[in-house]
Tab-separated table of C-alpha atoms in Angstrom:
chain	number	residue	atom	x	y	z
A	1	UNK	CA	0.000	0.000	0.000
A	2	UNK	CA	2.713	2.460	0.866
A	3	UNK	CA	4.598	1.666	-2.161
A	4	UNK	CA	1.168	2.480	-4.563
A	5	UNK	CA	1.090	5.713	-2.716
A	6	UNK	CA	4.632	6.978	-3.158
A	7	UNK	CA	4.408	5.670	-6.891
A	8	UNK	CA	1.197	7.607	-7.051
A	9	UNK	CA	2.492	10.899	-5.751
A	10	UNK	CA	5.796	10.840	-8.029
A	11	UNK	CA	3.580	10.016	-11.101
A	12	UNK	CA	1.407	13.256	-9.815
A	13	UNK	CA	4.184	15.302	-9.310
A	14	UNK	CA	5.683	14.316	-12.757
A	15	UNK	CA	2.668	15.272	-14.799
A	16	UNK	CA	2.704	18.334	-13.239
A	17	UNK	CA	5.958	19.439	-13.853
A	18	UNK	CA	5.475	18.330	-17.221
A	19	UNK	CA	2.743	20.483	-17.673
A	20	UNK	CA	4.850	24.145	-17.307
A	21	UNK	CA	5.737	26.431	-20.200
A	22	UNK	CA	8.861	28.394	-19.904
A	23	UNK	CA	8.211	31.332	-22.189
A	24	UNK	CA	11.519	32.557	-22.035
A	25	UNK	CA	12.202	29.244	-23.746
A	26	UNK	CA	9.872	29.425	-26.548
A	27	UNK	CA	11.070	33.061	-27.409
A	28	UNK	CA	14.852	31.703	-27.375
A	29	UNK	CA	13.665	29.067	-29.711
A	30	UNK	CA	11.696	31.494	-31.760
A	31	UNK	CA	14.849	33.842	-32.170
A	32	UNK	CA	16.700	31.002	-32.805
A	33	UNK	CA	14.859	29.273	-35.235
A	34	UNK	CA	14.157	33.088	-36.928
A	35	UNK	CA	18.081	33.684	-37.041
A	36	UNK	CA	19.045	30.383	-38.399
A	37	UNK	CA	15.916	29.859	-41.032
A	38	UNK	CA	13.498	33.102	-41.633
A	39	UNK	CA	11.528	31.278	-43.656
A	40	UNK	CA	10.497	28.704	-40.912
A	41	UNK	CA	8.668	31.053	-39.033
A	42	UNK	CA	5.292	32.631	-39.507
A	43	UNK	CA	5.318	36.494	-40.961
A	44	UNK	CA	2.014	38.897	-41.580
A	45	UNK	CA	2.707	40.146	-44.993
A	46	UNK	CA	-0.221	42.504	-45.606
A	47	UNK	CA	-1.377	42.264	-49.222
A	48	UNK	CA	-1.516	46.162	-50.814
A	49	UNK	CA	-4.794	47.130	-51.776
A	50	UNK	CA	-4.712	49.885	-54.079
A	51	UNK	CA	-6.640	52.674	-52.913
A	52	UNK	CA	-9.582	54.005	-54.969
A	53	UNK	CA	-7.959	57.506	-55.530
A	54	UNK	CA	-4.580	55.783	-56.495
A	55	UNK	CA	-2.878	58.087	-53.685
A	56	UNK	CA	-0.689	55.875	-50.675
A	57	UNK	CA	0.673	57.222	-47.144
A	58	UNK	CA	4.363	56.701	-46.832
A	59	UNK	CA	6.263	56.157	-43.317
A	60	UNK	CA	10.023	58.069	-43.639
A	61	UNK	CA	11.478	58.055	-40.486
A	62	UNK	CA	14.650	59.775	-39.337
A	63	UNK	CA	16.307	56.789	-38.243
A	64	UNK	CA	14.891	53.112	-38.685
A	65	UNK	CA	17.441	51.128	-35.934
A	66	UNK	CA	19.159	52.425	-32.738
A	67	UNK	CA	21.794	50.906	-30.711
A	68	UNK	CA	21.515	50.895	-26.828
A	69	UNK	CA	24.837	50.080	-26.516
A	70	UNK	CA	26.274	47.830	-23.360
A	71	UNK	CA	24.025	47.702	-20.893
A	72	UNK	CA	23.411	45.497	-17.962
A	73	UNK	CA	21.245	42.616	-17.398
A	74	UNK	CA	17.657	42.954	-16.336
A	75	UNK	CA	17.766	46.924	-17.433
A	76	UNK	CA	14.758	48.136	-19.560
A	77	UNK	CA	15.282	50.822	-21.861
A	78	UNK	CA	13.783	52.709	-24.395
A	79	UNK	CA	13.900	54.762	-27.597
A	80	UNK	CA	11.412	56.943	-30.239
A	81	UNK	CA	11.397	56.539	-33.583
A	82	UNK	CA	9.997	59.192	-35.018
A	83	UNK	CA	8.226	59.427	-38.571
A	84	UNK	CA	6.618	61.960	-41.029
A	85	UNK	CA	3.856	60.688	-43.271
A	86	UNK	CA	4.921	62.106	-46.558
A	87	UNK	CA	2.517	60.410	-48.704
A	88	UNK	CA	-0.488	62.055	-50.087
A	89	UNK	CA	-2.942	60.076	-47.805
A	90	UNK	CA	-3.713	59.399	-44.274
A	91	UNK	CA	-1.595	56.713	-42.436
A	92	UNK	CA	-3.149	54.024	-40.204
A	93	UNK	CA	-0.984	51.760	-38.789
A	94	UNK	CA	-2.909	48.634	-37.578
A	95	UNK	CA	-0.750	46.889	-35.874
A	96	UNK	CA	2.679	47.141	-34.412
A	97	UNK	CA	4.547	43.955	-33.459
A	98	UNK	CA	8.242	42.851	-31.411
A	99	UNK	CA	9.967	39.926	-32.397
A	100	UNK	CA	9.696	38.740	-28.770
A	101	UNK	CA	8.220	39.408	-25.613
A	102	UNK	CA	11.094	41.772	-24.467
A	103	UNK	CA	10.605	44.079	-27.368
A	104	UNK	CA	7.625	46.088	-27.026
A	105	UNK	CA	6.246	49.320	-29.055
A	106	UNK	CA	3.354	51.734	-28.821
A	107	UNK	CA	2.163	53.543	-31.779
A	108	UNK	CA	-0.369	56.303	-32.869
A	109	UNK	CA	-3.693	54.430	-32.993
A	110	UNK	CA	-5.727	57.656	-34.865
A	111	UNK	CA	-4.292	58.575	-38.588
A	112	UNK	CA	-1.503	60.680	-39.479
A	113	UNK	CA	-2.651	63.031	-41.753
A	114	UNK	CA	-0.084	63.983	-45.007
A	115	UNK	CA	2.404	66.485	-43.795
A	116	UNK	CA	2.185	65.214	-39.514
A	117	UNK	CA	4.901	63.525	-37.422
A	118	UNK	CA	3.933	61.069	-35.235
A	119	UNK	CA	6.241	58.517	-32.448
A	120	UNK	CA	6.622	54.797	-32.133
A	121	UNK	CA	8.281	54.142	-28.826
A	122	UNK	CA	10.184	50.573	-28.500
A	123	UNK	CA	10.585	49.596	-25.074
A	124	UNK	CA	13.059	46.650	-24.200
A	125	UNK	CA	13.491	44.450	-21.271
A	126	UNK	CA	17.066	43.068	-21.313
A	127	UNK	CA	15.775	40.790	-18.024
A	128	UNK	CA	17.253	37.120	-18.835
A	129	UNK	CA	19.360	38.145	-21.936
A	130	UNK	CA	23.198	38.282	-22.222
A	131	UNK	CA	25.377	39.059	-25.293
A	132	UNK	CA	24.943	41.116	-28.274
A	133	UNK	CA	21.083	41.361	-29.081
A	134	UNK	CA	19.145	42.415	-32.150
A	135	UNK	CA	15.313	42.482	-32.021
A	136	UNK	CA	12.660	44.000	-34.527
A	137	UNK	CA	9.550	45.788	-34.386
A	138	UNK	CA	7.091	44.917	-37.595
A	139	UNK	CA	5.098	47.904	-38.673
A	140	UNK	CA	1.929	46.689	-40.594
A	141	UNK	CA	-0.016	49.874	-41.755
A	142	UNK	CA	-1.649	51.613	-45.385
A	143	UNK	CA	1.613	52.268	-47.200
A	144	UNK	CA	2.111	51.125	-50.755
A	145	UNK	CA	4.761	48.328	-49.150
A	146	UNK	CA	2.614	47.189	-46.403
A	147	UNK	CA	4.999	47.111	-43.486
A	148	UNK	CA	7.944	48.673	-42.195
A	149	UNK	CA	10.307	46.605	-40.175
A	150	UNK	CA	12.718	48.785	-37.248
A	151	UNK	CA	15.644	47.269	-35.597
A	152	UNK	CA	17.366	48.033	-32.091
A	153	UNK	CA	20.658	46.544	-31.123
A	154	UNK	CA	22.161	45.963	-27.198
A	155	UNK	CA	25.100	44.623	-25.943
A	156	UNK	CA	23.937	42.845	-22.707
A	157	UNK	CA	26.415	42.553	-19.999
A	158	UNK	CA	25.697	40.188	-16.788
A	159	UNK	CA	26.690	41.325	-13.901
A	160	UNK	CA	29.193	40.024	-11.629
A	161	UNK	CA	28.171	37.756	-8.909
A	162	UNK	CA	30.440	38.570	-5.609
């Protein structure tokens, strides 16, 4: 009887364990798996409708990547990219995307007229990361392309443990 019981409780804490998700694992994977074969992994390509007046909204930003530099382990910084619509219509950007969980950005969610400036700020969490870095934020919105694609770079430096 006591044997059944202790074979029972391992067997229950087993399927248990079994049963947790590391995300930090799946985005490792992801970035891995991105890095080493783009095409295995999904991507939203937006297919460009032609608009009825023939006119598009186009994205030019001052800069499209920024470096963070070295900095330390579990650190969360951020930048702005900022933009212009210099297109002859309004912009709407749908969606904005990071290519993990670390990488996030907030965008206008009203339309940028022709002529405006508007901000997409990319915040990134360094917690759990070491080494040189390079993430991406996907920009799907109404531009004749379909997307725009940014890129921020970190060197990640753990921190000694005395």
């Amino acid at each position: 009887m006591k044997f059944n019981l202790v074979v029972l409780a391992a067997l229950l804490v087993l399927t248990t364990a079994c049963k947790k998700e590391n995300v930090n694992d799946k985005e490792v994977l992801l970035d891995t798996i991105s890095a080493q074969r783009p095409e295995a992994v999904e991507t939203t390509t937006p297919t460009a409708q032609v608009p009825a007046d023939g006119k598009y909204s186009t994205m030019t930003f001052q800069k499209e990547e920024h470096d963070f530099g070295t900095i330390k382990q579990g650190d969360k910084v951020s930048t702005d990219f900022q933009f212009k619509n210099t297109g002859e219509a309004d912009l709407i950007i749908t969606s904005a995307r990071g290519s993990c969980g670390c990488t996030v950005p907030e965008y206008p969610k009203t339309a940028i007229k022709p002529g405006e400036t508007g901000t997409i700020k990319v915040s990134f969490d360094s917690k759990g990361k070491q080494g040189k870095t390079n993430k991406t934020v996907t920009i799907l919105c109404n531009t004749k392309e379909g997307n725009k694609i940014l890129n921020i770079h970190a060197n990640i430096e753990v921190p000694n443990k005395n």
